[in-house]
PDB file of C-alpha atoms in Angstrom:
ATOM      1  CA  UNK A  30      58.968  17.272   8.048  1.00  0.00           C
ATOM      2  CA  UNK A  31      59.832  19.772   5.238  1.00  0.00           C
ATOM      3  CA  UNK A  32      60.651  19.519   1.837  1.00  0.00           C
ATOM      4  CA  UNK A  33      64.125  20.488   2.842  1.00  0.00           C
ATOM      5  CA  UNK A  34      64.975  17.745   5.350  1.00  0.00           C
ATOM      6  CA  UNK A  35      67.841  15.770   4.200  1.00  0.00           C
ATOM      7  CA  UNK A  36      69.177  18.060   2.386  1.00  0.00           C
ATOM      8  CA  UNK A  37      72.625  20.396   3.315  1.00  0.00           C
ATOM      9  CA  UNK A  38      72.932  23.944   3.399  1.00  0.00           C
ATOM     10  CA  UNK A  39      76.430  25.953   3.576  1.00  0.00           C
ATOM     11  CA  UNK A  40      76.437  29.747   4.939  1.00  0.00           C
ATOM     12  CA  UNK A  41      79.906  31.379   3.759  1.00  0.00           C
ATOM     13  CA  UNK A  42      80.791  34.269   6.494  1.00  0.00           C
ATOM     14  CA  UNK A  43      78.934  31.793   8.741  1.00  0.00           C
ATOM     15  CA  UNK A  44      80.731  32.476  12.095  1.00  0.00           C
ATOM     16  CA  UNK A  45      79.514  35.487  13.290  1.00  0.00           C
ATOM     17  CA  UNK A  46      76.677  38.549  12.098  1.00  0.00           C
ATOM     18  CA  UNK A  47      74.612  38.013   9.227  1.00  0.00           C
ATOM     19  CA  UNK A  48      75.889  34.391   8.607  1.00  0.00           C
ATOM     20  CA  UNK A  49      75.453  33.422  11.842  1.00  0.00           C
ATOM     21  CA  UNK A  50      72.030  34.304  12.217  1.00  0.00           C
ATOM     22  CA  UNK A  51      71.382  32.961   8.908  1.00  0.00           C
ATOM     23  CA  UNK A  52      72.995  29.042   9.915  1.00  0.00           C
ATOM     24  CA  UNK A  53      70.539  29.394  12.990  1.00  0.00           C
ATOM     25  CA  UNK A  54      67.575  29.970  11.255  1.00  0.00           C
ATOM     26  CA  UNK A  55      68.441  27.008   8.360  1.00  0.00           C
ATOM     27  CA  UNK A  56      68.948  24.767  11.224  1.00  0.00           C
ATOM     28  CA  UNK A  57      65.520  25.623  12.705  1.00  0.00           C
ATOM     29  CA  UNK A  58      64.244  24.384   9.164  1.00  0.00           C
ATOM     30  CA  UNK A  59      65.604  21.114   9.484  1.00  0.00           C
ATOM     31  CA  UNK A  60      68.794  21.669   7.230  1.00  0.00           C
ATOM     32  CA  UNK A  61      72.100  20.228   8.232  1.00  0.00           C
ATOM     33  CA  UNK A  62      74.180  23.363   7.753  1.00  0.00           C
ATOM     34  CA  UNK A  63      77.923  24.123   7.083  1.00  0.00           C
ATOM     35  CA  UNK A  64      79.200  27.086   8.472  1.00  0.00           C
ATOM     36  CA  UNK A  65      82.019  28.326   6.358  1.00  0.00           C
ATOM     37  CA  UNK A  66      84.337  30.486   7.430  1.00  0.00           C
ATOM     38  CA  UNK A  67      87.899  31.509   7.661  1.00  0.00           C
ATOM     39  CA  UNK A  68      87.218  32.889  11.713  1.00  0.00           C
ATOM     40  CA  UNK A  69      87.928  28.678  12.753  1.00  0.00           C
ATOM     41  CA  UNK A  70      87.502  29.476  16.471  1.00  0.00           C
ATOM     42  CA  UNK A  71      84.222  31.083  16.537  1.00  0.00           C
ATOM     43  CA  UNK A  72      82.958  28.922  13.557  1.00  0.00           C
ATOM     44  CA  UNK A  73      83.564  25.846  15.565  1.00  0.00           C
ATOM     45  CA  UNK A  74      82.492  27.167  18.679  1.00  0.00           C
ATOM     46  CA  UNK A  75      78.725  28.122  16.640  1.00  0.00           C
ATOM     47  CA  UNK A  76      78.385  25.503  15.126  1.00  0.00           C
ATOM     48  CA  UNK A  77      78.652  23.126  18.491  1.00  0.00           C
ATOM     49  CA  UNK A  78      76.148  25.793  20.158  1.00  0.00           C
ATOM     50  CA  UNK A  79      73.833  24.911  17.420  1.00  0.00           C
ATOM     51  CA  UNK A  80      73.438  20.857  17.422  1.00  0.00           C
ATOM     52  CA  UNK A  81      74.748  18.470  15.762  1.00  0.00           C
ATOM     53  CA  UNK A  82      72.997  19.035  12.498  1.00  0.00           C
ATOM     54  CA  UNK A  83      75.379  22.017  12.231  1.00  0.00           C
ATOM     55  CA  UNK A  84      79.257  21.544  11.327  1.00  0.00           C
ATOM     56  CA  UNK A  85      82.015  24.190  10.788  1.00  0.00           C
ATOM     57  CA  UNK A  86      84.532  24.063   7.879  1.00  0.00           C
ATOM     58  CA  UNK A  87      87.217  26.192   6.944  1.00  0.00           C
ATOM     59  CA  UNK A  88      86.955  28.350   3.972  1.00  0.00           C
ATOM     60  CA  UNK A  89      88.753  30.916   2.034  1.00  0.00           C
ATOM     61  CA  UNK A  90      85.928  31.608  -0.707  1.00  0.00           C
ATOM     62  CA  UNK A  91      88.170  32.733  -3.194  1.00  0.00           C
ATOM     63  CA  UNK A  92      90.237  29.087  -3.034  1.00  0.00           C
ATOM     64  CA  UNK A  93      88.760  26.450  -5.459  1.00  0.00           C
ATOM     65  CA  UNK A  94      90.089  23.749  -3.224  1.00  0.00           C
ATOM     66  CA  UNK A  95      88.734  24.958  -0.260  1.00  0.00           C
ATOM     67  CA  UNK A  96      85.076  24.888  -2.266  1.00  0.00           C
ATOM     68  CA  UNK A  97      85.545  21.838  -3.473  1.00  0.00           C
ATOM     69  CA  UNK A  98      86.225  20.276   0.219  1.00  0.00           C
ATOM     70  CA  UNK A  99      83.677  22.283   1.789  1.00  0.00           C
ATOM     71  CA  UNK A 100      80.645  21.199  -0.932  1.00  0.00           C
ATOM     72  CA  UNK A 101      81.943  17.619  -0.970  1.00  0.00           C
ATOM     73  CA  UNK A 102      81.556  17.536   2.842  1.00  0.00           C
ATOM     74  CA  UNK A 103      78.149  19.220   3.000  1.00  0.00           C
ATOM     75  CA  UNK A 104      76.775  16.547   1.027  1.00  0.00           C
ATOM     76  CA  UNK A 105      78.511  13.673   3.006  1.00  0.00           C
ATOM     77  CA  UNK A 106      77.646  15.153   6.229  1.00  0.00           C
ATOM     78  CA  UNK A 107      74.146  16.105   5.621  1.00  0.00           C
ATOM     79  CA  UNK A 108      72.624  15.055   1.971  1.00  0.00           C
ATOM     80  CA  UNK A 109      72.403  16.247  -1.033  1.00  0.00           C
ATOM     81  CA  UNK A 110      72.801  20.168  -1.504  1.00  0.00           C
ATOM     82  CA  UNK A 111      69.792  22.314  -1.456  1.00  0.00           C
ATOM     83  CA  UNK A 112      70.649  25.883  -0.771  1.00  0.00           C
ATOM     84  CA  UNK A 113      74.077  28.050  -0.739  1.00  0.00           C
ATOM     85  CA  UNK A 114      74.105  31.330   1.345  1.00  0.00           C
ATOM     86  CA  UNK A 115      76.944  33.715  -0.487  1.00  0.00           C
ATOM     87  CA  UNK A 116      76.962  35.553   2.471  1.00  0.00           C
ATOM     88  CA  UNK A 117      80.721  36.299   2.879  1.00  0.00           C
ATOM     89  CA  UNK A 118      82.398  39.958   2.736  1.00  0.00           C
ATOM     90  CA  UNK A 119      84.628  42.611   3.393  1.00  0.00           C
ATOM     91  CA  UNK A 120      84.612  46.102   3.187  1.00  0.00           C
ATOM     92  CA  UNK A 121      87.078  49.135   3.086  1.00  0.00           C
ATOM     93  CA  UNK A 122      87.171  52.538   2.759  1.00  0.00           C
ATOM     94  CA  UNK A 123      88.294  54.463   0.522  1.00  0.00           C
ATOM     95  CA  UNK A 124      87.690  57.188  -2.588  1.00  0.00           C
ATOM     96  CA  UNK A 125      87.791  56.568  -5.877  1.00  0.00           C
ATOM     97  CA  UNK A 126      91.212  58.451  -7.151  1.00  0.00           C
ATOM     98  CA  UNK A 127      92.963  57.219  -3.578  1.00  0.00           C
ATOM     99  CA  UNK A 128      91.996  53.500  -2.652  1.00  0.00           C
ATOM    100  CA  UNK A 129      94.697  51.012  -3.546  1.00  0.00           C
ATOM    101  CA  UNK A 130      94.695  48.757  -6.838  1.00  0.00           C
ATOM    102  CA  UNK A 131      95.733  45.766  -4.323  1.00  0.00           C
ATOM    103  CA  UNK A 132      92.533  46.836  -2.114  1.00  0.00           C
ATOM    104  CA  UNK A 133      90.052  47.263  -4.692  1.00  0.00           C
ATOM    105  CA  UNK A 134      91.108  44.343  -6.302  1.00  0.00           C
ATOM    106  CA  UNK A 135      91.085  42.549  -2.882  1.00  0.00           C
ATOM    107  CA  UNK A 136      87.342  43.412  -2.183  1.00  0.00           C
ATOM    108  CA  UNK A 137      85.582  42.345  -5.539  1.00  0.00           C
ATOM    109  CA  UNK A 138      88.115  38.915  -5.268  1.00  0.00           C
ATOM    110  CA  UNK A 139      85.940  37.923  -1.804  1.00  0.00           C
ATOM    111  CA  UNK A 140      82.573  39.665  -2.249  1.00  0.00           C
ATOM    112  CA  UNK A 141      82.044  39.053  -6.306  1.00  0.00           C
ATOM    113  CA  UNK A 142      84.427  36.554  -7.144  1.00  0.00           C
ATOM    114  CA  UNK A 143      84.233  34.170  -4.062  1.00  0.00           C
ATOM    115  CA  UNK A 144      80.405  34.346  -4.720  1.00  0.00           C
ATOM    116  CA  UNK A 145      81.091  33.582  -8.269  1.00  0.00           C
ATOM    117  CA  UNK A 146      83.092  30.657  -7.529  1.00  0.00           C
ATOM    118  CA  UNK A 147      80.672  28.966  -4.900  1.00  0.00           C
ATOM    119  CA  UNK A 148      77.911  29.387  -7.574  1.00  0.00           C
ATOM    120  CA  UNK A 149      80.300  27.890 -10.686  1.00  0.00           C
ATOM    121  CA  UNK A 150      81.295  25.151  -8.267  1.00  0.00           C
ATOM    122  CA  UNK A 151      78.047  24.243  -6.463  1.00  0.00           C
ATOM    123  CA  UNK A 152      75.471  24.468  -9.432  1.00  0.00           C
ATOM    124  CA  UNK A 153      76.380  20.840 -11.154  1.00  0.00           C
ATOM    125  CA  UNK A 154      75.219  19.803  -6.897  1.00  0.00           C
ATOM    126  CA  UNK A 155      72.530  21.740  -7.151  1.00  0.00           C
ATOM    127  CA  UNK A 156      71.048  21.180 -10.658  1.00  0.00           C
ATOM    128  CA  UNK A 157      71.886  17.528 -10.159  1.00  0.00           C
ATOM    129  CA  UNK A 158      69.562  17.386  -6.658  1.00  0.00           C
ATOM    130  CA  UNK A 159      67.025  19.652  -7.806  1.00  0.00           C
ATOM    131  CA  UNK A 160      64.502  22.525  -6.036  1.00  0.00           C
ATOM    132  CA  UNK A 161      67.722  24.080  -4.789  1.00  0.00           C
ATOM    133  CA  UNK A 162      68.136  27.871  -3.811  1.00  0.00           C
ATOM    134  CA  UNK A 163      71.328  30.425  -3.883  1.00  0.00           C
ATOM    135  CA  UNK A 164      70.686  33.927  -1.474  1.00  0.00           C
ATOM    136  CA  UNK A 165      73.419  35.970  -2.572  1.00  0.00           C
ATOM    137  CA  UNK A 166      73.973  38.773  -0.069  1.00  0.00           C
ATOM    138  CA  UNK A 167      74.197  41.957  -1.393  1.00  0.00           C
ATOM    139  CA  UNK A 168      73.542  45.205   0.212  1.00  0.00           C
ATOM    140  CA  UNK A 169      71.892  48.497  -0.138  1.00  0.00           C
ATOM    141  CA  UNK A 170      75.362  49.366  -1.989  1.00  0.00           C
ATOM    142  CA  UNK A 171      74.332  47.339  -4.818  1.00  0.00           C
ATOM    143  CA  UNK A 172      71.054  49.125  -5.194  1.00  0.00           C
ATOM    144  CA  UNK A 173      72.525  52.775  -4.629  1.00  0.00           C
ATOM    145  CA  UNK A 174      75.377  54.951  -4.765  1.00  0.00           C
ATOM    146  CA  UNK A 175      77.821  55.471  -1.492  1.00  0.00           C
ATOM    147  CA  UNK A 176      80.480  58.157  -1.685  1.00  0.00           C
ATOM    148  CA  UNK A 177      84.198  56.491  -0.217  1.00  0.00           C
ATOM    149  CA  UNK A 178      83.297  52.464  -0.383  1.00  0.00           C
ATOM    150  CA  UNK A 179      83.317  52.316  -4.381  1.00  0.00           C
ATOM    151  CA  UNK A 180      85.128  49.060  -4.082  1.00  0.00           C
ATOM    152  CA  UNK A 181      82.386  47.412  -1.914  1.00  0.00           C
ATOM    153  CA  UNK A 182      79.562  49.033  -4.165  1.00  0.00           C
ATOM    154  CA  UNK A 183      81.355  47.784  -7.391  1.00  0.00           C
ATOM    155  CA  UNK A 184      81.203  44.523  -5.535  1.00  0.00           C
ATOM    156  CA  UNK A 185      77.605  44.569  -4.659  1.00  0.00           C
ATOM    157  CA  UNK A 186      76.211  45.812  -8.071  1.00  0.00           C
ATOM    158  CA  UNK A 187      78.335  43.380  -9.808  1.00  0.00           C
ATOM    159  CA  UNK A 188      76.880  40.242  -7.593  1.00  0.00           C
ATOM    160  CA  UNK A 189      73.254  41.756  -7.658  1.00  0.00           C
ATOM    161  CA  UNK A 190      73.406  41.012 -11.865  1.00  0.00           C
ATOM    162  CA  UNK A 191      75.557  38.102 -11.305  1.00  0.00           C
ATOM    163  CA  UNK A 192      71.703  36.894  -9.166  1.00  0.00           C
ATOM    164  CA  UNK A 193      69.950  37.480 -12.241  1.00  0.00           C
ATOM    165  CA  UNK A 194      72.279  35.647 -14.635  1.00  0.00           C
ATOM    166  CA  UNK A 195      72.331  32.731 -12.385  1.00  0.00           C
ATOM    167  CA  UNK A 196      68.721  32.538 -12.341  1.00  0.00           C
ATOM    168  CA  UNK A 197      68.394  32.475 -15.815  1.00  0.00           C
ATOM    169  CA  UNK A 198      70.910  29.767 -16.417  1.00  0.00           C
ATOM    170  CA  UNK A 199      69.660  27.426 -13.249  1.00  0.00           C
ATOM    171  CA  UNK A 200      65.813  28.291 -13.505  1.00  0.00           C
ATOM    172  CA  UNK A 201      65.421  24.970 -15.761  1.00  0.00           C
ATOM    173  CA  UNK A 202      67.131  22.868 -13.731  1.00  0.00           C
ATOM    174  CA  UNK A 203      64.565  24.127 -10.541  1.00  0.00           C
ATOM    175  CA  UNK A 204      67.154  26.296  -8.877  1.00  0.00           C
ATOM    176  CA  UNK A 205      66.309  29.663  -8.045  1.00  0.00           C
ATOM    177  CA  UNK A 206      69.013  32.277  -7.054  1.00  0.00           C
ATOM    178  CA  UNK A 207      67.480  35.590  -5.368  1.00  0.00           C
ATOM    179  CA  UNK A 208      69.652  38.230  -3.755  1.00  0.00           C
ATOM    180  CA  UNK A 209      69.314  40.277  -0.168  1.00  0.00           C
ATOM    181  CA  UNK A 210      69.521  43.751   0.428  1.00  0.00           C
ATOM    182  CA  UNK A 211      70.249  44.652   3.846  1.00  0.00           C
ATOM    183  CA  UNK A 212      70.442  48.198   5.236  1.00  0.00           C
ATOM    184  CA  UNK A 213      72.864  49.105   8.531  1.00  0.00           C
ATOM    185  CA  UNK A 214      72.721  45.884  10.388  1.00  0.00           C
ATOM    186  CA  UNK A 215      74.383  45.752  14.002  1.00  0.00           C
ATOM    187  CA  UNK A 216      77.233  43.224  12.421  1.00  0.00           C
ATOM    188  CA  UNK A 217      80.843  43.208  13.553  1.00  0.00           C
ATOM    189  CA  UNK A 218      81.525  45.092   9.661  1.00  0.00           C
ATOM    190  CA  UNK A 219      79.147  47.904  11.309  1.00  0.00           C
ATOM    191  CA  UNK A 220      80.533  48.406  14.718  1.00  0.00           C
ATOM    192  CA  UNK A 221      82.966  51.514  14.405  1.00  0.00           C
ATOM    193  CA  UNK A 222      79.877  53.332  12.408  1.00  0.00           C
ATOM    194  CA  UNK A 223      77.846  56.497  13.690  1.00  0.00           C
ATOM    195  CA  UNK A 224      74.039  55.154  13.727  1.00  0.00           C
ATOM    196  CA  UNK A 225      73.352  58.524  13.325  1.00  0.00           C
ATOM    197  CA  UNK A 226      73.412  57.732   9.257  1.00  0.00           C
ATOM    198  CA  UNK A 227      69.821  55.796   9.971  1.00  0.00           C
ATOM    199  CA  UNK A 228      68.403  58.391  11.206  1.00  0.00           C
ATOM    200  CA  UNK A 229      66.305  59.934   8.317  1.00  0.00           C
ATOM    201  CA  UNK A 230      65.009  56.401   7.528  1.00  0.00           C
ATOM    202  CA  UNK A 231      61.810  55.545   7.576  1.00  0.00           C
ATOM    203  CA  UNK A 232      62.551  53.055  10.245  1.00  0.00           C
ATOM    204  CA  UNK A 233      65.480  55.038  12.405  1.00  0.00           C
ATOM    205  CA  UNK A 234      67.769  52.558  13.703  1.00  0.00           C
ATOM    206  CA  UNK A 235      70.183  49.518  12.462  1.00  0.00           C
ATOM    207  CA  UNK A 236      68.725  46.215  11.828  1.00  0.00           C
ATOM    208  CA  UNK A 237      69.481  42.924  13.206  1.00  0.00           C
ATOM    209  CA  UNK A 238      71.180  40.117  12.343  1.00  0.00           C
ATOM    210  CA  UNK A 239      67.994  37.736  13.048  1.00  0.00           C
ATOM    211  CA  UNK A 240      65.858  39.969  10.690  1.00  0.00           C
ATOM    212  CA  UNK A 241      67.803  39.273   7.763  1.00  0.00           C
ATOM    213  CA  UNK A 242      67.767  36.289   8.545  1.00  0.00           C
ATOM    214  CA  UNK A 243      64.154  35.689   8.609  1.00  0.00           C
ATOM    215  CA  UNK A 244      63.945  36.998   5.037  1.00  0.00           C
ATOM    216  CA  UNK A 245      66.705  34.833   4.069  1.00  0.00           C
ATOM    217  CA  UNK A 246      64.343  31.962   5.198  1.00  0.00           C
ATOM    218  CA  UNK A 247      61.380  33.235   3.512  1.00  0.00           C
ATOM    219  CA  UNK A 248      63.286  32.986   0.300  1.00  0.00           C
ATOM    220  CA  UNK A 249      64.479  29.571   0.889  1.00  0.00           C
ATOM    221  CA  UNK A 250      61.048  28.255   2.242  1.00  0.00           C
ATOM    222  CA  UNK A 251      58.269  30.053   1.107  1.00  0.00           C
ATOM    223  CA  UNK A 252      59.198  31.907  -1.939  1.00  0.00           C
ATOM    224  CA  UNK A 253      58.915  29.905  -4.484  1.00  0.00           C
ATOM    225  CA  UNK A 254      58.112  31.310  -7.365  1.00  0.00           C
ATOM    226  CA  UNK A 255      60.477  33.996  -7.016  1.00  0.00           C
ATOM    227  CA  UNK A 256      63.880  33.851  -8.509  1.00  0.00           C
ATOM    228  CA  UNK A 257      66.355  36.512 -10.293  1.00  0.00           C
ATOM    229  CA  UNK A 258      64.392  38.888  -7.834  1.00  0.00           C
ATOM    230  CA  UNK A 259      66.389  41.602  -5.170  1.00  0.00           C
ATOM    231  CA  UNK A 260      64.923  41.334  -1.466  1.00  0.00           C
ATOM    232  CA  UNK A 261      65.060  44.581   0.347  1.00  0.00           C
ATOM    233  CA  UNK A 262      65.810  44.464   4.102  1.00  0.00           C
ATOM    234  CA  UNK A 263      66.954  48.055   5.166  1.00  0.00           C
ATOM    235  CA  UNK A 264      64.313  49.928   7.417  1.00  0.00           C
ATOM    236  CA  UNK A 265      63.319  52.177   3.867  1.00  0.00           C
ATOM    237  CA  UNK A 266      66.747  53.540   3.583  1.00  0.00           C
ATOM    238  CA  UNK A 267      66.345  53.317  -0.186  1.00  0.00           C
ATOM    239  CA  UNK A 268      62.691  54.660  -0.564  1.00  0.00           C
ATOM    240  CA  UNK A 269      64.317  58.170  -1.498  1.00  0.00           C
ATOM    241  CA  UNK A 270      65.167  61.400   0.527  1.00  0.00           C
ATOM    242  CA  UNK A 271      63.245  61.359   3.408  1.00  0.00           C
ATOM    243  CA  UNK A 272      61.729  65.111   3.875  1.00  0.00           C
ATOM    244  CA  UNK A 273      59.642  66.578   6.265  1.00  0.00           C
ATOM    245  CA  UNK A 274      56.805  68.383   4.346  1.00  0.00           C
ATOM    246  CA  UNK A 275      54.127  69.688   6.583  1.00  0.00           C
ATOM    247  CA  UNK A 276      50.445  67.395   7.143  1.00  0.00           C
ATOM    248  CA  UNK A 277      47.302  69.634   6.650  1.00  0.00           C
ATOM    249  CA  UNK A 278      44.775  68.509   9.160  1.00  0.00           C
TER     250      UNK A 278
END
């Protein structure tokens, strides 16, 4: 037994990809999970795959109400809260001087906002139940610089120092908040791109699902004296230009 079990856990984005993986892995650990979602179908149909320590609830992150009902039921389903995974996103394409106001807008409402609000309306659970934890996931786009997503890397900058705030303001209260940094991941979000873009990483290839998901459970279980902190997960994409200098031997 961990020092987890009895409490609830809810993964936003939960139905498929990176939340997926990530609701699989908490309820390895013992948590009874909440997938969130707004995909009902293939929420439901994950969470029955996964037990019955594993329950599926509809949720538009940018709706207060829908928080409200979703964090209410975690903790009447499963216990007391003890870790939220801001996991859900969206991305679009488009320049700077040519993506819409309505899109741009659109994008930081679910990937900065909706975060914002699961945070604002979670924390009095979490402060109240103690030695809780918040993985906001972020991406390489809040580390770095991509030309034609500015939205989405507004978005991801904007919730990587939203981390650091939180952790500030819930470190007393023995939350920690910590954010991910995943790379190309093989993710329905990722399935029209050329994997040609890892090539010149370190590590050449997309990522999985399950491997961010093992970091995400790292954070939650064994790093515990980190907080406010960025976790990298992106096969080196972001150790610089990769160039190849010729070895003396």
């Amino acid at each position: 037994m961990n020092e987890f079990t009895g409490r609830s856990a809810i993964v936003t984005g939960g139905a498929r990809g990176i939340g997926a993986a990530v609701a699989a892995a908490l309820a390895k650990e013992q948590f009874g999970v909440v997938i969130a979602d707004l995909l009902d179908g293939e929420g439901t149909e994950l969470a029955a795959s996964l037990g019955p320590h594993v329950a599926f609830r509809h949720l538009d992150v940018t709706d207060e109400n829908d928080w409200r009902t979703v964090i209410a039921d975690a903790e009447a389903l499963f216990g007391p809260l003890g870790v939220l995974i801001n996991n859900a996103g969206i991305l679009d394409f488009g320049a700077v001087d040519s993506e819409s106001p309505q899109m741009f807008r659109h994008v930081l409402d679910v990937n900065l906002y909706g975060a914002w609000l699961g945070m604002h309306l979670a924390g009095p659970a979490l402060r109240a139940a103690g030695n809780g934890v918040i993985v906001n996931i972020s991406s390489t786009a809040g580390l770095m610089g991509y030309s034609g997503i500015g939205a989405y890397v507004a978005s991801k900058w904007g919730l990587r120092g939203l981390t650091k705030t939180a952790a500030l303001e819930l470190g007393p209260a023995d939350v920690r908040v910590c954010s991910v940094h995943p790379g190309p991941i093989h993710t329905p979000m990722t399935a029209q791109m050329d994997e040609s873009i890892a090539a010149a990483q370190p590590l050449p290839r997309f990522g999985e699902p399950e491997e961010v998901a093992a970091m995400v459970r790292f954070i939650v279980t064994e790093a515990t004296f980190s907080t406010g902190v960025e976790f990298v997960c992106d096969g080196g994409a972001t150790t610089g230009q990769v160039l190849a200098l010729p070895v003396e031997q």
